[in-house]
Each structure stands twice: as structure tokens, then as C-alpha cells.
Coordinates of C-alpha atoms in Angstrom, one line a residue:
Chain A
M64 CA 0.0 0.0 0.0
Q65 CA 1.1 3.6 -0.5
Y66 CA 1.0 6.0 2.3
M67 CA 1.3 9.7 2.1
C68 CA 3.3 11.1 5.0
L69 CA 2.4 14.8 5.3
I70 CA 4.9 16.8 7.3
Y71 CA 3.5 19.5 9.5
S72 CA 5.3 21.9 11.8
A73 CA 5.2 25.5 13.0
E74 CA 7.6 27.3 10.7
D75 CA 9.4 28.9 13.7
A76 CA 9.8 25.5 15.4
G77 CA 12.8 23.3 14.9
P78 CA 16.2 24.1 13.4
Q79 CA 16.2 27.3 11.4
P80 CA 18.3 28.1 8.3
G81 CA 21.5 29.9 9.3
T82 CA 21.8 28.2 12.7
Q83 CA 24.2 25.6 13.7
E84 CA 21.5 22.9 14.1
F85 CA 20.2 23.4 10.6
G86 CA 23.1 21.5 8.9
P87 CA 22.7 18.3 10.8
F88 CA 18.9 18.6 10.4
I89 CA 19.2 18.7 6.6
E90 CA 21.7 15.9 6.7
A91 CA 19.2 13.8 8.7
Y92 CA 16.7 14.4 5.9
G93 CA 19.3 13.3 3.3
K94 CA 19.9 10.1 5.3
F95 CA 16.2 9.4 5.8
T96 CA 15.6 9.8 2.0
Q97 CA 18.6 7.5 1.2
D98 CA 17.3 4.9 3.7
V99 CA 13.8 4.7 2.3
Q100 CA 15.2 4.7 -1.3
A101 CA 17.5 1.9 -0.4
S102 CA 14.7 -0.1 1.2
G103 CA 12.5 0.4 -1.9
K104 CA 9.9 2.2 0.1
F105 CA 10.4 5.6 -1.5
V106 CA 7.9 6.6 -4.2
H107 CA 8.1 10.4 -4.0
G108 CA 9.0 13.2 -1.7
D109 CA 9.3 17.0 -1.8
A110 CA 9.8 19.9 0.5
L111 CA 7.5 22.9 0.0
Q112 CA 8.3 26.6 -0.1
P113 CA 7.2 28.4 3.1
V114 CA 3.5 28.9 3.7
A115 CA 3.9 32.6 2.9
T116 CA 4.1 31.6 -0.7
A117 CA 0.8 29.8 -0.6
T118 CA -2.2 30.8 -2.7
T119 CA -5.6 29.3 -2.3
V120 CA -8.0 28.8 -5.1
T121 CA -11.7 28.0 -5.1
T122 CA -14.5 28.0 -7.6
Q123 CA -17.2 27.4 -5.0
N124 CA -19.0 30.6 -5.9
G125 CA -19.0 29.8 -9.6
K126 CA -15.9 31.8 -10.5
V127 CA -12.3 31.4 -9.7
E128 CA -11.5 33.1 -6.5
I129 CA -8.0 33.5 -5.3
T130 CA -6.8 34.2 -1.8
D131 CA -3.4 35.0 -0.6
G132 CA -2.2 32.4 2.0
P133 CA -3.2 28.9 3.0
F134 CA -6.8 27.9 3.2
A135 CA -6.6 27.4 7.0
E136 CA -4.6 29.7 9.3
T137 CA -3.0 27.2 11.6
K138 CA 0.2 27.4 13.5
E139 CA 1.4 24.1 12.0
C140 CA 1.7 24.1 8.2
L141 CA 2.4 21.5 5.6
G142 CA 6.1 21.7 4.8
G143 CA 6.6 18.7 2.6
Y144 CA 5.7 15.1 2.1
Y145 CA 7.0 11.6 1.4
L146 CA 5.0 9.1 -0.5
L147 CA 6.1 5.7 0.7
E148 CA 5.2 2.1 -0.3
C149 CA 4.7 0.2 2.9
D150 CA 3.4 -3.2 4.0
S151 CA 1.0 -1.9 6.6
L152 CA 0.1 1.1 8.7
D153 CA 2.5 -0.1 11.3
D154 CA 5.3 -0.1 8.8
A155 CA 4.3 3.4 7.6
I156 CA 4.1 4.7 11.2
E157 CA 7.6 3.3 11.9
H158 CA 9.0 5.2 8.9
A159 CA 7.0 8.4 9.6
A160 CA 8.5 8.4 13.1
K161 CA 12.0 8.6 11.5
I162 CA 11.2 11.8 9.5
P163 CA 13.4 14.4 11.2
T164 CA 10.5 17.0 11.6
A165 CA 8.6 14.4 13.7
Q166 CA 10.9 15.6 16.5
H167 CA 9.3 19.1 16.7
G168 CA 6.3 18.7 14.4
R169 CA 3.8 16.1 13.3
I170 CA 3.5 13.6 10.5
E171 CA 0.0 12.8 9.2
V172 CA 0.0 9.4 7.7
R173 CA -2.7 8.9 5.0
P174 CA -3.3 5.8 2.9
V175 CA -3.6 6.5 -0.8
I176 CA -6.7 5.2 -2.6
V177 CA -6.2 2.5 -5.1
W178 CA -8.7 2.9 -7.9
D179 CA -10.2 -0.3 -9.3
D180 CA -9.8 -0.4 -13.1
Chain B
M40 CA -35.4 -32.5 21.8
M41 CA -35.0 -29.3 23.7
P42 CA -38.0 -27.0 24.1
P43 CA -37.7 -24.0 21.7
I44 CA -37.1 -21.4 24.3
Q45 CA -34.3 -23.4 26.0
L46 CA -32.8 -24.1 22.6
E47 CA -32.8 -20.4 21.7
H48 CA -30.9 -19.7 25.0
A49 CA -28.5 -22.5 24.3
I50 CA -27.7 -21.2 20.9
E51 CA -27.4 -17.6 22.1
K52 CA -25.0 -18.7 24.9
L53 CA -23.0 -20.8 22.6
A54 CA -22.7 -18.2 19.9
R55 CA -21.7 -15.6 22.4
E56 CA -19.0 -17.9 24.1
D57 CA -17.4 -18.7 20.8
W58 CA -18.3 -15.5 18.9
G59 CA -14.9 -13.9 19.3
R60 CA -13.1 -17.0 18.3
M61 CA -15.2 -17.7 15.2
L62 CA -15.2 -14.1 14.1
A63 CA -11.4 -13.8 14.5
S64 CA -11.0 -16.9 12.4
L65 CA -13.3 -15.5 9.7
V66 CA -11.5 -12.1 9.7
S67 CA -8.2 -13.7 9.4
S68 CA -9.2 -15.8 6.4
F69 CA -10.7 -13.0 4.3
S70 CA -10.0 -9.7 6.1
D71 CA -13.4 -8.1 5.5
W72 CA -14.7 -7.3 9.0
Q73 CA -18.2 -6.4 8.0
L74 CA -18.7 -9.5 5.9
A75 CA -17.3 -11.7 8.7
E76 CA -19.8 -10.3 11.2
D77 CA -22.7 -10.6 8.7
V78 CA -22.0 -14.2 7.7
L79 CA -21.6 -15.2 11.3
Q80 CA -24.8 -13.5 12.3
D81 CA -26.6 -15.2 9.4
A82 CA -25.1 -18.6 10.5
V83 CA -26.5 -18.0 14.0
E84 CA -29.9 -17.2 12.7
Q85 CA -29.8 -20.3 10.4
A86 CA -28.8 -22.4 13.4
M87 CA -32.0 -21.2 15.2
V88 CA -34.1 -22.7 12.4
V89 CA -32.1 -25.8 11.6
W90 CA -31.3 -26.9 15.1
K91 CA -34.9 -26.5 16.2
K92 CA -35.8 -29.0 13.6
D93 CA -32.8 -31.4 13.8
G94 CA -31.5 -30.9 17.3
L95 CA -28.1 -29.7 18.3
P96 CA -25.2 -30.9 16.1
D97 CA -22.3 -32.8 17.7
S98 CA -20.1 -29.7 17.5
P99 CA -22.2 -26.6 17.3
A100 CA -19.2 -24.3 16.9
A101 CA -17.9 -26.3 13.9
W102 CA -21.4 -26.2 12.4
L103 CA -21.6 -22.4 12.8
I104 CA -18.2 -21.7 11.4
T105 CA -18.6 -24.0 8.5
T106 CA -21.9 -22.5 7.7
A107 CA -20.5 -18.9 8.0
R108 CA -17.6 -19.8 5.7
R109 CA -20.0 -21.2 3.1
K110 CA -22.0 -18.0 3.2
A111 CA -18.8 -16.0 2.7
I112 CA -18.0 -18.2 -0.3
D113 CA -21.5 -17.6 -1.7
H114 CA -21.1 -13.9 -1.2
F115 CA -17.7 -13.9 -3.1
R116 CA -19.2 -16.0 -5.9
R117 CA -22.0 -13.5 -6.4
G118 CA -19.7 -10.5 -6.3
A119 CA -18.0 -8.8 -9.2
K120 CA -14.5 -9.5 -7.9
F121 CA -15.0 -13.3 -8.1
A122 CA -11.8 -13.9 -10.1
E123 CA -9.7 -11.8 -7.7
L124 CA -11.0 -13.6 -4.6
Q125 CA -10.1 -17.1 -5.8
P126 CA -7.4 -17.5 -3.1
E127 CA -9.8 -16.6 -0.3
I128 CA -12.4 -18.9 -1.7
A129 CA -9.9 -21.7 -2.0
Y130 CA -8.7 -21.2 1.5
L131 CA -12.2 -21.1 3.0
N132 CA -13.0 -24.3 1.1
Q133 CA -9.9 -25.9 2.4
L134 CA -10.7 -24.9 5.9
N135 CA -14.2 -26.4 5.5
Q136 CA -12.8 -29.7 4.2
Q137 CA -10.6 -30.3 7.1
P138 CA -11.9 -33.2 9.3
S139 CA -14.4 -31.5 11.5
E140 CA -13.4 -33.2 14.7
N141 CA -14.8 -32.0 18.0
D142 CA -11.4 -30.5 18.8
I143 CA -12.1 -26.7 18.5
D144 CA -8.4 -25.9 17.7
N145 CA -8.7 -28.0 14.6
V146 CA -12.0 -26.5 13.4
I147 CA -11.4 -22.9 14.3
P148 CA -7.8 -21.7 14.3
D149 CA -7.4 -19.4 17.3
K150 CA -6.8 -15.8 16.0
R151 CA -8.3 -14.0 18.9
L152 CA -4.9 -12.5 19.9
E153 CA -4.6 -11.0 16.4
L154 CA -8.1 -9.7 16.7
I155 CA -7.7 -7.9 20.0
F156 CA -4.4 -6.3 19.0
T157 CA -6.1 -5.0 15.9
C158 CA -9.1 -3.7 17.8
C159 CA -6.8 -2.0 20.3
H160 CA -4.5 -0.5 17.7
P161 CA -3.3 3.0 18.8
A162 CA -4.3 4.4 15.4
L163 CA -7.9 4.0 16.7
E164 CA -9.4 6.4 19.3
Q165 CA -9.6 4.6 22.7
K166 CA -13.4 4.7 22.9
T167 CA -13.4 3.0 19.5
Q168 CA -10.9 0.4 20.7
V169 CA -13.3 -0.4 23.6
A170 CA -16.4 -0.5 21.4
L171 CA -14.7 -2.6 18.8
T172 CA -13.3 -5.1 21.3
L173 CA -16.8 -5.5 22.9
K174 CA -18.4 -5.9 19.5
T175 CA -15.9 -8.4 18.0
L176 CA -14.4 -10.4 20.8
G177 CA -17.3 -9.9 23.3
G178 CA -20.0 -10.5 20.7
L179 CA -22.1 -7.7 22.2
K180 CA -24.8 -6.1 20.1
T181 CA -24.3 -2.6 19.0
E182 CA -27.3 -1.5 21.0
E183 CA -25.9 -3.1 24.2
I184 CA -22.6 -1.3 23.7
A185 CA -24.4 2.0 23.0
A186 CA -26.5 1.5 26.1
A187 CA -23.4 0.8 28.3
F188 CA -21.8 4.1 27.1
L189 CA -25.1 6.1 27.0
D190 CA -24.6 6.7 23.3
K191 CA -27.3 6.5 20.7
T192 CA -27.3 3.2 18.8
T193 CA -26.9 5.0 15.5
A194 CA -23.9 6.9 16.8
M195 CA -22.3 3.7 18.1
A196 CA -23.0 1.9 14.8
Q197 CA -21.4 4.7 12.9
R198 CA -18.3 4.7 15.2
L199 CA -18.0 0.9 14.6
S200 CA -18.4 1.1 10.9
R201 CA -15.9 4.0 10.6
A202 CA -13.4 1.9 12.6
K203 CA -13.9 -1.1 10.3
T204 CA -13.4 1.1 7.3
K205 CA -10.2 2.6 8.8
I206 CA -8.8 -0.8 9.6
S207 CA -9.1 -2.0 6.0
A208 CA -8.4 1.3 4.2
A209 CA -5.5 2.4 6.3
G210 CA -4.0 -1.1 6.3
I211 CA -4.0 -1.7 10.1
P212 CA -2.4 -5.2 10.1
F213 CA -4.2 -8.2 11.5
E214 CA -1.3 -9.6 13.5
V215 CA 0.3 -9.9 16.9
P216 CA 3.0 -7.2 17.1
E217 CA 6.6 -8.4 17.0
E218 CA 8.4 -8.8 20.3
Q219 CA 10.0 -5.4 20.5
K220 CA 6.6 -3.6 20.2
L221 CA 4.6 -6.2 22.0
N222 CA 4.8 -4.8 25.5
E223 CA 3.8 -1.3 24.4
R224 CA 0.9 -2.6 22.3
L225 CA -0.1 -4.9 25.1
D226 CA -0.4 -1.8 27.3
S227 CA -3.1 -0.5 25.1
V228 CA -5.0 -3.9 25.1
L229 CA -4.8 -4.1 28.8
S230 CA -6.0 -0.5 29.3
V231 CA -9.0 -1.2 27.1
I232 CA -9.9 -4.3 29.1
Y233 CA -9.5 -2.4 32.4
L234 CA -11.6 0.4 31.0
I235 CA -14.4 -2.0 30.2
F236 CA -14.1 -3.4 33.7
N237 CA -14.3 0.1 35.3
E238 CA -17.3 1.1 33.1
G239 CA -19.0 -1.8 34.7
Y240 CA -17.6 -1.4 38.2
T241 CA -18.0 2.3 38.9
A242 CA -21.5 2.4 37.5
S243 CA -21.5 6.2 37.4
S244 CA -24.5 6.1 35.2
G245 CA -26.5 3.9 32.9
N246 CA -28.3 0.6 33.4
A247 CA -26.8 -1.3 36.4
V248 CA -27.4 -4.7 34.8
T249 CA -25.6 -3.9 31.6
R250 CA -22.8 -2.5 33.6
S251 CA -22.1 -5.5 35.8
D252 CA -22.1 -7.5 32.6
L253 CA -19.3 -5.3 31.3
S254 CA -17.2 -6.2 34.4
E255 CA -17.8 -9.9 33.7
E256 CA -17.0 -9.4 30.1
A257 CA -13.7 -7.7 31.0
I258 CA -12.8 -10.6 33.3
R259 CA -13.7 -13.0 30.5
L260 CA -11.5 -11.1 28.1
A261 CA -8.6 -11.1 30.6
R262 CA -8.9 -14.8 31.1
I263 CA -8.6 -15.3 27.3
M264 CA -5.6 -13.1 27.3
V265 CA -3.9 -15.0 30.1
Q266 CA -4.5 -18.2 28.3
L267 CA -3.0 -16.8 25.0
L268 CA -0.1 -14.8 26.6
P269 CA 0.8 -16.8 29.7
E270 CA 4.4 -15.5 29.6
K271 CA 3.3 -11.8 30.2
A272 CA 2.9 -11.2 33.9
E273 CA 1.0 -8.0 33.6
V274 CA -1.9 -9.8 31.8
A275 CA -2.4 -12.1 34.8
G276 CA -1.8 -9.1 37.0
L277 CA -4.8 -7.3 35.4
L278 CA -6.9 -10.4 35.8
C279 CA -6.0 -10.6 39.5
L280 CA -6.8 -6.9 40.0
M281 CA -10.2 -7.2 38.5
L282 CA -11.0 -10.4 40.3
L283 CA -10.1 -8.9 43.7
H284 CA -12.1 -5.7 42.9
D285 CA -15.0 -7.6 41.7
S286 CA -15.0 -9.8 44.8
R287 CA -16.4 -6.7 46.7
R288 CA -19.1 -5.9 44.2
I289 CA -22.0 -7.0 46.5
A290 CA -20.4 -5.3 49.6
R291 CA -20.0 -2.0 47.8
A292 CA -23.7 -1.1 47.8
T293 CA -26.9 -1.9 49.5
E294 CA -30.3 -0.6 48.6
S295 CA -30.2 2.0 51.3
K296 CA -26.5 2.8 50.8
P297 CA -25.6 2.9 47.1
F298 CA -22.0 3.6 48.0
I299 CA -20.1 1.9 50.8
P300 CA -16.3 2.6 51.0
L301 CA -13.9 -0.2 51.7
E302 CA -13.6 0.8 55.4
Y303 CA -17.3 0.2 56.1
Q304 CA -17.9 -2.8 53.9
N305 CA -19.3 -6.1 55.4
R306 CA -16.3 -8.2 54.7
S307 CA -18.3 -11.5 55.1
S308 CA -20.1 -10.7 51.9
W309 CA -16.9 -10.5 49.8
D310 CA -16.7 -13.2 47.2
K311 CA -14.3 -15.7 48.7
T312 CA -13.9 -17.8 45.6
Q313 CA -12.9 -14.8 43.6
I314 CA -10.5 -13.7 46.3
L315 CA -8.9 -17.1 46.4
E316 CA -8.6 -17.2 42.7
G317 CA -7.1 -13.7 42.6
T318 CA -4.6 -14.2 45.4
T319 CA -3.5 -17.6 44.2
L320 CA -2.9 -16.4 40.7
L321 CA -1.2 -13.2 42.0
K322 CA 1.4 -15.2 44.0
K323 CA 2.2 -17.3 40.9
T324 CA 2.4 -14.2 38.8
L325 CA 4.6 -12.2 41.2
A326 CA 7.0 -15.1 41.1
M327 CA 7.6 -14.4 37.4
Q328 CA 9.5 -11.3 38.5
Q329 CA 8.2 -8.9 35.8
V330 CA 6.8 -6.3 38.1
G331 CA 4.2 -4.0 36.7
V332 CA 1.5 -1.5 37.6
Y333 CA -1.4 -4.0 37.5
Q334 CA 0.4 -6.5 39.7
I335 CA 1.2 -3.8 42.2
Q336 CA -2.4 -2.6 42.3
A337 CA -3.5 -6.2 42.6
A338 CA -1.1 -6.7 45.5
I339 CA -2.6 -3.7 47.3
S340 CA -6.1 -5.1 46.7
A341 CA -5.0 -8.5 47.9
I342 CA -3.8 -7.0 51.2
H343 CA -7.2 -5.6 51.8
A344 CA -8.9 -8.8 50.7
E345 CA -6.9 -10.8 53.2
S346 CA -7.3 -8.5 56.2
S347 CA -10.1 -9.4 58.6
N348 CA -10.9 -5.7 59.1
W349 CA -9.9 -2.2 58.3
E350 CA -7.9 -1.6 61.4
E351 CA -5.7 -4.7 61.0
T352 CA -4.8 -3.9 57.5
D353 CA -1.1 -4.0 56.8
W354 CA -0.8 -0.3 56.0
S355 CA 3.0 -0.2 56.0
Q356 CA 3.0 -2.8 53.2
I357 CA 0.4 -0.8 51.3
N358 CA 2.3 2.3 51.8
A359 CA 5.5 0.7 50.3
L360 CA 3.5 -0.6 47.4
Y361 CA 2.0 2.8 46.6
E362 CA 5.6 4.2 46.7
L363 CA 6.7 1.6 44.2
L364 CA 3.6 2.2 42.1
Y365 CA 4.2 6.0 42.0
S366 CA 7.8 5.4 40.9
M367 CA 6.6 3.4 38.0
H368 CA 3.5 5.4 37.2
P369 CA 3.5 8.9 38.7
S370 CA 0.0 10.2 38.7
A371 CA -2.3 12.2 41.0
V372 CA -4.6 9.3 41.7
V373 CA -1.7 7.2 43.0
K374 CA -0.4 10.1 45.1
V375 CA -3.8 10.6 46.7
N376 CA -4.1 6.9 47.5
H377 CA -0.6 7.0 48.8
A378 CA -1.5 9.8 51.2
I379 CA -4.4 7.8 52.6
A380 CA -2.1 4.8 53.1
I381 CA 0.5 7.0 54.9
S382 CA -2.2 8.5 57.1
Y383 CA -2.8 5.0 58.5
A384 CA 0.8 3.6 58.3
Q385 CA 2.3 6.7 59.9
S386 CA 0.0 9.5 60.9
V387 CA -2.8 11.7 59.4
E388 CA -0.3 14.7 59.5
H389 CA 2.1 12.7 57.3
G390 CA -0.8 12.0 54.9
L391 CA -1.7 15.7 54.8
L392 CA 1.9 16.5 53.9
V393 CA 1.8 14.2 50.9
L394 CA -1.4 15.9 49.7
Q395 CA 0.2 19.3 50.3
S396 CA 3.1 18.2 48.0
I397 CA 0.7 18.0 45.0
E398 CA -1.8 20.7 45.9
N399 CA -0.4 23.2 43.5
E400 CA -0.2 20.9 40.5
P401 CA -2.2 21.9 37.5
G402 CA -5.8 20.6 37.5
M403 CA -5.7 19.7 41.2
D404 CA -8.3 22.4 42.1
A405 CA -10.8 20.4 40.1
Y406 CA -9.7 16.9 41.1
Q407 CA -12.4 15.4 43.2
P408 CA -10.4 12.5 44.8
F409 CA -8.0 15.0 46.2
Y410 CA -10.7 16.9 48.1
A411 CA -12.5 13.8 49.2
A412 CA -9.2 12.4 50.6
R413 CA -8.2 15.6 52.4
A414 CA -11.7 16.0 53.8
D415 CA -11.4 12.5 55.3
L416 CA -7.9 13.2 56.8
H417 CA -9.1 16.6 58.3
S418 CA -12.1 15.0 59.8
R419 CA -10.0 12.3 61.4
I420 CA -8.0 14.8 63.3
N421 CA -11.1 16.8 64.1
K422 CA -10.3 19.8 62.0
K423 CA -13.9 20.4 61.3
R424 CA -13.8 23.7 59.5
L425 CA -11.2 22.5 57.0
A426 CA -12.9 19.2 56.6
K427 CA -16.2 20.9 55.9
S428 CA -14.8 23.1 53.2
D429 CA -13.0 20.1 51.6
F430 CA -16.2 18.0 51.7
A431 CA -18.1 20.8 50.1
R432 CA -15.6 21.1 47.3
A433 CA -15.5 17.3 46.8
I434 CA -19.4 17.2 46.7
A435 CA -19.4 19.9 44.1
L436 CA -16.9 18.1 42.0
S437 CA -18.6 14.6 42.2
D438 CA -20.3 13.3 39.1
N439 CA -21.7 10.3 40.8
D440 CA -24.9 10.5 42.9
A441 CA -24.1 7.7 45.3
R442 CA -20.7 9.1 46.1
R443 CA -22.1 12.6 46.4
D444 CA -24.7 11.4 48.9
Y445 CA -22.1 9.6 50.9
L446 CA -19.8 12.7 51.2
Q447 CA -22.9 14.8 52.1
Q448 CA -23.6 12.4 55.0
R449 CA -20.0 12.6 56.2
M450 CA -20.1 16.3 56.1
E451 CA -23.4 16.5 58.0
A452 CA -22.0 14.0 60.6
L453 CA -19.0 16.4 61.4

């Protein structure tokens, strides 16, 4: 099964760019990515630009409406994701727990729907 | 042949006894929880008809599971995914062709451990874990579970159905966790069982009959767990704790006094069979030398169970056990009980000092047991004014009528 691991954290939490802690943090991400690639679990993964760059689009009122910012103002924002191929939820949880941001943020684990042909 | 009413009872009893086992086996062979429940329910209903006509079969459980499996196969054959489900169908057929001896292990492979670990998976909300365990392993009806939790049946049905959807859609595995995670996952299974017991035991609200059934159900589940995981001392520890608590069920309330604390209970009405079972098992379990919170609480309960009266209780031993318990599981409820034990083992003043040490902890101003305990301690050293204000606070914080009335009487007796 495929699991989407959505990485949420407050942008001011955890190691910040330009600090001493940031280097090892990014290295930890590199290592995690390598590990899941080596074990064949890695399907996809990306980091997102900060939430300040977000634009929200809706056509709920019949026309394209655009808002500056994320659709929900929450302290913790989506910062990136991994799409992993795992045997079970337990397997996915085990990997999600190793994503470096889990130490100061949260990882939402969501199974991906498999469409019947 | 049995008269119809008796037969119906026999079938119901039998289906309930073996429900968890049959359902676990069905779920493990085709991992569709809803279908497993449906075919098993259908099989029970068919049994009512067939057995009334032909009498009870040699092995009713074998009859039920074979019938349920056949119904599942029929369901798959009718479905659109017939080709895909060939492995499941073949497996079910194979299970059904095995010599149906009366040995239940042959007929129904025991998958109850897998089932309870899945029901109590931490990816499910705890209330859902409880409901699902009662539904699948306990074989309780949705309306019975709803009644026990004062929920609407529709809400409970929805909760159960969402849980089953999540288990299959999120890929919660149907397995016993591997050794390194087993203890942690076992904790959540044991807390679910203990929660079921306490729902039945404290009877804060709801129908009293349903509730004592819940305690019995929790004890039954713990017995199954002990049988399946004999090497884990805490499982037996929990069973001991519940047996010892339950032994005082009758003594805890009379018609005129709905709440009687341990101190004033008529000890001759404690259930001696349960006490003997609990203490015997506890001795055997403590010898395994895997100390844990349930065993310590059971040991405290056993000391009460074996004292002939309140005054002769071995308070210094209880005091030591609470100290050990607090070191393993620091919590307000343990501290409050520890303070009470110290008040008897040493002095009321010592007990008050322990309470003082947690007085300023967050949430303590709304923690009923703290005020109930301090009221008791103050009243024992005749500090009436302080006792009165603590009783008043404890009464205001009580959500249980029987306890509120009891505290009211104590306050008035000052």
C-alpha cells in the first residue's frame, strides 16, 4: 500500500536556516531519504516553499476566487511530504517516526486510494 | 429434543461464548470485518431454524463456522470480484474440508490475539478500541454497547463502521505485534480491558445490569488473554486486580446505601472464591518477577482482601506498594491513595503533607479525589472547619450520585 506522510510543523519551530542545528537537520533528511530509497519504500517526496508563498483557489461561488495564503490559518503548516510504499500502517508509522521533523512537528499518515480499473 | 425457548438460549449462549473466536478466524481468512460479522450472524440465525428442527449438532461451533464460511464463499461468488477472490475462496473451502473433529483448535484456528491487538491498535481512538473489542471479541450487540456508554445506537453503529473502514483502508495489520513492540501494544490492550471493567464497576450512570455484565466481560477477556499470553505477567496481574475488585461488588452497595467505601464494607459478603482465585494467581504471577502496575495494584487489593478488618490492614506494606507504584506510574490518583495509606501507616499529618506536595499541581483544584481524601484526613484529626470546606468542594466536583450522597452524609456528621 502507498502511504502519504504529510509533514506538518510550525515554521518557527525546529532548526532554522543559518543556525548551527540546521546542517545536521538537513543531513538527517538526506539520510532518511537515502534509507527509504535503499529499502525500496520511496515513491516520491518533496519539500514545499514556506506557507507565505501559498495561494488558495476556489470555484465554490461559480468563479475562480483567489486568496493569498493557506486555506486554513493554523500554526502548524504543511512543509513537505513523502509518498512511501509500505506493507501496513505499522510499517508506515515506523518510517514516519523517523522523519526528522517528527521531533518538533507532526506527520499525518494517510493511505492512498487505489482505484479499481 | 430441547424445548424451543431453551434451545434459543443455548444457541445464544454458545454463539456468544465462541463468537470472538469464530469471528477472529473468519476475519483472518478474508479480512473483511463487516462480511465476517454478517455471515456469522446469518449462521447463528440459520442455526436457530435448523437446530430447532434437527436438534443440536455434535459440535455446534464447527457447524456455525462451516456455515459462516459457506455463506462467505457464496457472497464472493455473487460479487464482481469473483476472479480476484479465488485465493480466499480456495482457502475457505480448504478450511471447511478439514476433518471436523470436535477439537475446536482444529476447526477454528485461534486468531483472537490478532483480533484484540487489531481492535486496540493505537491508530484508533480509545473509545473506538473499547467498542470494537466489545463488539468483535465480546460478541455484544451494537445497542448493548451503546447503552453501556449512554450513546445513541446510531452513533455507536457509525463509530464501529468507521473503525472497520479505517482498519481496512489504512492497512492496520491483523497480527500480533513483533516482540520489540509487543509490550507497548499490550499496554493499550490491557487498558482497554481495564476500562471495560471500570465502566461496569464504577456504574457512574447507565443501566446497572448492563454494567455488571461489562465487568464480567472484562474478566472473561482477561482470562482469554492470560490463556493466550501466559508469559506476560501483567496480563495475569490485570486479571488478579479485576477479580479482587469484583469480589467486593456486593459489599459496595446496599439498597439504602448505594456507595459503601472499603472501610465500612461487610467483609463477610466479599466473594471468597474470587479472592482465592485472585490471590493464588497473583502469588504465581509475582514469582515471574516482571513487576508492573497492574500487579502492584492487585497486590494492594490482595492485602485488603486478606485483612479481617480495616484496622488490622497491613498499612505499611500498602504504603510501600504505593511508593513503588508511584515510581513506575507517577499520577495524581496514585499520590492521593498513597497519602491515605500513609495516614494509616504513619499519621494523618504525614498523609496531609503528601497531599500538600501535589496541591499546586495543574488541575488539582478540580480533582475530586484530592478533596475527598483531604476532607477525610481533616475530619479524622477533628479539623472540622477545614474538613467541611473540603467535603463541600468534593461534593461539588462529584459526578456520581451515590458518592455525592455519601460525602454529604459525612459532612453532616461532622
